[in-house]
Amino acid sequence: MYRGRTTLSKFLIEQLHEVTDDGQLAGLLIDVAAAVKTIAAMTAKGGLGGYLGAIDNTNVQGEVQKKLDVLANDAVIGSCEWGGMLAGMLSEELEDPYAIPAEYKRGRYLLNFDPLDGSSNIDVNVSVGTIFSVLVHDKETAPDTADFLQIGRRQIAAGYAIYGPATMLVLTVGKGTHGFTLDREVGNFILTHPDLMIPADTSEFAINTSNERFWEPPITRYVDECKAGKTGVRGRDFNMRWIASMVADVHRILMRGGVFMYPRDTKDPSKPGRLRLLYEANPIGFIIEQAGGAASFGRGPILDHPAQSPHQRVPVILGSKNEVERIERYHAEYDAGTDKPYASPLFQERSLYRSEA
Ligand code: AHG
Ligand code: MN
Ligand code: MN
């Protein structure tokens, strides 16, 4: 029964055989997978492991850290710092990039990561994840902060783990997007979802509508049209989902299509979006593009968005290609002053609430 299964190691040897780096990238991804198994074990213990709840600290984002944010961060660093593959790491949970300790060999890659995505869901036993992005550091010297600020197009690998009913690892090395499921008894990731492709059309969207009053008009227009369903310009009904773990929302979109939006909003004018470019938007954008979807900040591809600071936030709109292109068009029409915001049929001419006079 185990014969013929494609393990993560076998898959990486096959996919990366042309990369001349002495197996460093494959080795790094195996180390990331080891960290994922550790985090999977901790999240699965839940209240039994004493892992729930917050600690008395806020991170550089100004967010209260959960115990598991810190433990997951330690798991990734501990698993990846010693192998000689990395020149440095950048984590959501650390203000500055993490320097590889002097006792270890320095390698040619950089790892940007969100150790635990969706951490507001930990205490309520809803799926969370880990997101990571691999960049090349082609200098002999140790990296400084500027070396991590590369555009997403330069990523050579990216992935996420989802700690759901099953733990899965979804990754790309630029040759499609592939999903592995953790066989817990054996301890191996097995290729179960090769060549994932996102349908170009969808009738499902994901957005936190409690922020509606802060959105830009193109987003309000799109969501209003979806909500109008059959009675509006779209001519069909839409469904809505919001898990508040980006990895879980993205995973659903990879499985059956959909569009995910965390757009620019005016809630906090100092933050042009909620999600972070280097370890959330870029790796997920790479995975989505490799699965035939689109990833945009509303006014261009996420993967071409310039990176200015380690924890920079950006608007994120991604998923089924035709819907993302439509939302980009709504932004372009709004910017050009040619948009036609959705008007409820109740308030249009000859409507219930509008007199003919
Ligand atoms: P993190 O837990 O790493 O800070 O990320 C949480 C993100 C993302 O996963 C999710 O889509 C979004 O925040 C949820 O935001 P709301 O709380 O506004 O729904
Ligand atoms: Mn996150
Ligand atoms: Mn996080």
XYZ file of C-alpha atoms and ligand atoms in Angstrom:
378
model
C 0.000 0.000 0.000
C 2.919 2.373 0.679
C 4.695 1.459 -2.538
C 4.158 3.953 -5.320
C 3.277 6.820 -2.991
C 5.135 10.035 -3.689
C 6.709 11.380 -0.511
C 7.763 15.008 -0.196
C 11.452 14.004 -0.469
C 10.892 12.021 -3.656
C 8.817 14.851 -5.138
C 11.501 17.444 -4.352
C 14.310 15.308 -5.783
C 12.306 14.990 -9.002
C 11.211 18.645 -9.223
C 14.573 20.149 -8.291
C 16.975 17.875 -10.167
C 17.997 20.756 -12.465
C 18.800 23.114 -9.591
C 22.553 23.052 -8.974
C 22.707 23.894 -5.297
C 23.854 20.578 -3.803
C 20.310 19.840 -2.721
C 20.141 22.932 -0.501
C 16.654 24.039 -1.552
C 15.252 20.522 -1.202
C 16.959 20.235 2.188
C 15.525 23.550 3.308
C 11.981 22.562 2.302
C 12.386 19.256 4.175
C 13.450 21.249 7.254
C 10.388 23.517 6.877
C 8.240 20.377 6.646
C 9.822 19.125 9.892
C 8.814 22.376 11.603
C 5.303 21.966 10.194
C 5.044 18.495 11.759
C 6.062 19.934 15.131
C 3.486 22.730 14.870
C 0.850 20.225 13.721
C 1.500 18.159 16.842
C 1.165 21.224 19.082
C -2.026 22.530 17.469
C -3.570 19.036 17.592
C -2.990 18.852 21.373
C -5.100 21.961 21.901
C -6.041 22.506 25.530
C -4.322 19.248 26.552
C -0.898 20.636 25.712
C -1.294 23.879 27.661
C -0.710 25.710 24.381
C -3.826 27.871 24.280
C -4.106 31.510 25.276
C -2.015 34.646 24.974
C 1.282 35.650 26.536
C 1.931 39.030 28.079
C 3.566 40.536 25.008
C 2.709 42.321 21.769
C 4.701 41.749 18.612
C 6.079 44.347 16.200
C 2.631 44.450 14.532
C 1.135 45.708 17.799
C -0.784 42.430 18.110
C -1.036 40.376 21.299
C 1.058 37.233 20.839
C -0.493 33.854 21.471
C 1.606 31.136 23.093
C 1.459 29.201 19.855
C 2.664 32.205 17.811
C 5.877 32.095 19.833
C 6.210 28.296 19.903
C 5.579 28.030 16.156
C 8.174 30.745 15.531
C 10.696 28.797 17.637
C 9.850 25.576 15.781
C 10.628 27.120 12.373
C 13.841 28.768 13.557
C 15.027 25.665 15.397
C 14.326 23.435 12.435
C 15.871 25.647 9.745
C 18.802 27.565 11.271
C 21.382 24.780 11.599
C 21.401 23.071 8.180
C 23.658 25.475 6.278
C 20.936 26.317 3.731
C 19.906 29.724 5.057
C 21.568 33.120 5.126
C 18.770 34.609 7.262
C 15.099 34.535 8.210
C 12.340 37.110 8.553
C 9.358 36.303 10.751
C 6.083 38.037 11.513
C 6.918 37.595 15.179
C 10.373 39.242 15.107
C 10.943 42.944 14.543
C 14.250 42.486 12.727
C 15.519 39.692 10.485
C 16.944 36.688 12.345
C 20.677 36.240 11.815
C 21.962 32.676 11.519
C 24.106 32.042 14.640
C 27.860 32.080 13.988
C 28.222 28.403 14.961
C 26.249 27.346 11.854
C 27.242 27.516 8.198
C 25.545 30.278 6.219
C 23.732 29.209 3.033
C 22.353 30.964 -0.038
C 18.645 31.242 0.781
C 16.401 33.551 2.796
C 13.227 32.350 4.492
C 10.358 34.772 5.142
C 7.578 33.265 7.216
C 4.373 33.682 9.180
C 4.749 30.934 11.806
C 1.080 30.825 12.707
C -1.491 32.390 10.438
C -5.003 32.975 11.761
C -3.889 32.891 15.366
C -7.160 34.487 16.520
C -8.642 31.062 15.690
C -6.374 28.975 17.950
C -8.456 29.270 21.079
C -11.678 28.362 19.251
C -10.258 25.233 17.570
C -10.586 26.517 14.003
C -7.950 25.835 11.323
C -4.710 27.817 11.392
C -1.595 27.606 9.239
C 2.051 28.462 8.511
C 3.145 30.440 5.437
C 6.677 30.636 3.990
C 8.594 32.187 1.104
C 12.108 31.352 -0.136
C 14.367 33.942 -1.781
C 17.941 33.771 -3.062
C 20.704 35.679 -1.271
C 23.486 35.852 -3.814
C 26.102 37.645 -1.712
C 28.893 36.305 0.444
C 28.088 38.718 3.263
C 25.363 38.182 5.852
C 22.053 39.693 4.693
C 20.857 43.028 5.956
C 17.217 44.100 6.065
C 17.295 45.430 2.487
C 18.244 41.958 1.167
C 14.844 40.620 2.287
C 12.934 43.347 0.405
C 12.679 41.533 -2.939
C 9.615 41.526 -5.170
C 7.478 38.396 -5.042
C 8.370 37.526 -8.642
C 11.855 36.579 -7.376
C 10.628 33.870 -4.998
C 12.014 30.464 -5.902
C 9.713 28.501 -3.611
C 6.715 29.217 -1.402
C 4.124 27.288 0.502
C 1.768 26.992 3.388
C 0.693 24.372 5.865
C -2.891 24.104 7.016
C -3.614 22.530 10.398
C -7.161 21.377 9.767
C -8.871 18.010 10.215
C -5.883 16.823 8.169
C -2.543 18.629 8.101
C -1.582 19.548 4.565
C 1.442 21.181 2.994
C 0.848 23.047 -0.255
C 3.887 24.290 -2.128
C 5.390 25.516 -5.359
C 8.929 25.688 -6.690
C 7.664 27.458 -9.807
C 6.406 24.286 -11.512
C 2.757 24.249 -10.515
C 1.115 24.069 -7.112
C 1.005 20.723 -5.316
C -0.647 19.505 -2.121
C 0.667 16.915 0.355
C -1.202 15.335 3.242
C 0.548 14.371 6.469
C 0.304 10.654 7.172
C 0.484 11.044 10.959
C 1.236 7.404 11.795
C 4.157 7.225 9.375
C 5.260 10.857 9.703
C 5.541 11.514 5.962
C 3.963 14.106 3.719
C 2.385 12.268 0.764
C 1.493 13.891 -2.558
C -2.317 13.764 -2.641
C -3.198 16.853 -4.700
C -0.790 17.213 -7.667
C -1.149 20.104 -10.140
C -3.867 22.055 -8.354
C -5.816 24.351 -10.682
C -8.242 27.067 -9.594
C -11.363 27.348 -11.787
C -11.359 30.695 -13.628
C -14.979 31.401 -12.688
C -16.654 31.219 -9.311
C -19.778 32.198 -7.404
C -18.137 32.362 -3.978
C -16.371 35.296 -2.316
C -14.581 35.827 1.002
C -14.273 39.186 2.742
C -14.711 40.556 6.270
C -17.834 42.640 5.676
C -17.638 44.247 9.116
C -15.088 46.582 7.468
C -17.496 47.610 4.707
C -17.758 51.246 5.735
C -13.975 51.603 5.337
C -13.704 50.074 1.833
C -12.922 51.856 -1.420
C -15.855 52.155 -3.886
C -14.620 49.433 -6.319
C -14.799 46.838 -3.532
C -18.229 48.019 -2.377
C -19.385 47.842 -5.997
C -18.133 44.273 -6.442
C -19.546 42.964 -3.158
C -22.899 44.743 -3.668
C -23.177 43.114 -7.092
C -22.410 39.675 -5.612
C -24.994 40.176 -2.859
C -27.619 41.283 -5.392
C -27.243 37.856 -6.995
C -29.854 36.986 -9.593
C -31.555 40.353 -9.167
C -28.418 42.323 -10.143
C -25.971 42.739 -12.994
C -24.249 39.401 -12.275
C -27.451 37.488 -12.963
C -26.568 34.651 -10.559
C -26.457 34.094 -6.821
C -23.172 34.172 -4.881
C -22.193 32.473 -1.642
C -19.929 33.990 1.038
C -17.378 32.409 3.422
C -14.940 34.001 5.898
C -12.786 31.838 8.160
C -10.389 34.603 9.343
C -7.408 32.327 8.698
C -6.041 33.328 5.311
C -4.565 29.862 4.746
C -7.944 28.215 5.307
C -9.760 30.641 2.993
C -7.021 30.233 0.371
C -7.087 26.455 0.723
C -10.819 26.381 0.004
C -10.201 28.529 -3.082
C -7.488 26.125 -4.292
C -9.893 23.219 -3.837
C -13.031 24.654 -5.454
C -12.462 28.236 -6.627
C -13.498 31.547 -5.146
C -12.171 35.028 -4.570
C -10.521 36.281 -1.358
C -10.293 39.973 -0.528
C -8.557 41.852 2.251
C -8.607 45.189 0.447
C -7.153 48.571 1.244
C -9.377 50.325 3.752
C -9.466 53.515 5.780
C -9.855 51.838 9.174
C -6.272 52.740 10.078
C -4.857 55.185 7.513
C -1.300 54.170 8.445
C -1.969 50.623 7.160
C -2.710 50.203 3.436
C -4.168 46.742 4.011
C -4.215 44.039 6.689
C -1.930 41.365 5.296
C 1.821 41.510 5.159
C 3.581 41.517 1.765
C 6.711 39.480 2.416
C 5.358 36.485 4.337
C 1.631 36.438 3.560
C 0.727 38.115 0.245
C 3.828 37.131 -1.769
C 3.975 33.399 -0.956
C 0.224 32.962 -1.279
C 0.269 35.028 -4.490
C 2.965 32.746 -5.958
C 0.951 29.633 -5.065
C -2.244 31.092 -6.524
C -0.570 32.150 -9.805
C 1.063 28.729 -10.134
C -2.423 27.199 -9.794
C -3.773 29.299 -12.678
C -5.378 31.938 -10.456
C -4.605 35.648 -10.100
C -3.281 37.639 -7.144
C -3.633 41.410 -7.189
C -3.390 44.406 -4.895
C -6.258 45.911 -6.919
C -3.998 47.929 -9.172
C -1.497 45.322 -10.375
C -0.096 41.884 -9.531
C 0.999 41.335 -5.937
C 4.164 39.643 -7.184
C 5.298 42.920 -8.797
C 4.510 45.084 -5.767
C 7.648 46.853 -4.498
C 8.804 45.835 -1.038
C 9.803 48.731 1.193
C 9.862 47.409 4.738
C 9.906 43.981 6.403
C 6.402 44.104 7.859
C 4.762 46.199 5.146
C 1.045 45.603 4.594
C -0.704 45.472 1.228
C -4.240 45.037 -0.092
C -4.866 41.466 -1.256
C -7.385 40.256 -3.850
C -6.832 36.745 -5.157
C -8.363 33.560 -6.500
C -10.394 32.731 -9.592
C -8.851 34.629 -12.472
C -11.926 36.124 -14.112
C -13.260 37.529 -10.831
C -9.895 39.038 -9.844
C -9.638 40.650 -13.298
C -13.150 42.052 -12.876
C -12.212 43.598 -9.513
C -9.049 45.071 -11.048
C -11.218 46.550 -13.813
C -13.513 48.121 -11.178
C -10.433 49.754 -9.594
C -9.265 51.042 -12.991
C -12.731 52.423 -13.809
C -12.947 54.077 -10.398
C -9.489 55.634 -10.805
C -10.497 56.898 -14.278
C -13.851 58.202 -13.000
C -15.827 55.969 -15.358
C -17.229 53.449 -12.883
C -20.879 52.632 -12.439
C -21.472 51.732 -8.784
C -24.185 49.194 -8.164
C -27.612 50.691 -7.436
C -30.198 48.549 -5.717
C -33.217 47.757 -7.935
C -35.366 49.212 -5.151
C -33.924 52.653 -5.809
C -33.710 52.608 -9.571
C -36.186 54.300 -11.899
C -39.728 52.931 -11.656
C -38.794 51.331 -8.332
C -40.835 50.955 -5.199
C -39.223 53.936 -3.493
C -38.769 56.365 -6.376
C -41.592 58.458 -7.699
C -42.108 58.912 -11.421
C -42.424 62.673 -10.996
P -2.100 36.479 11.663
O -2.851 35.584 12.594
O -0.842 35.843 11.124
O -1.843 37.845 12.227
O -2.957 36.685 10.334
C -4.346 36.857 10.411
C -4.846 37.420 9.122
C -5.312 36.413 8.121
O -5.014 35.115 8.374
C -6.805 36.587 8.070
O -7.278 36.497 6.761
C -7.047 37.939 8.648
O -5.936 38.252 9.426
C -8.276 37.989 9.488
O -8.588 39.294 9.749
P -9.929 39.715 10.536
O -9.630 39.454 11.981
O -10.064 41.183 10.207
O -11.069 38.901 10.013
Mn -0.983 35.695 9.051
Mn 0.826 34.949 12.250
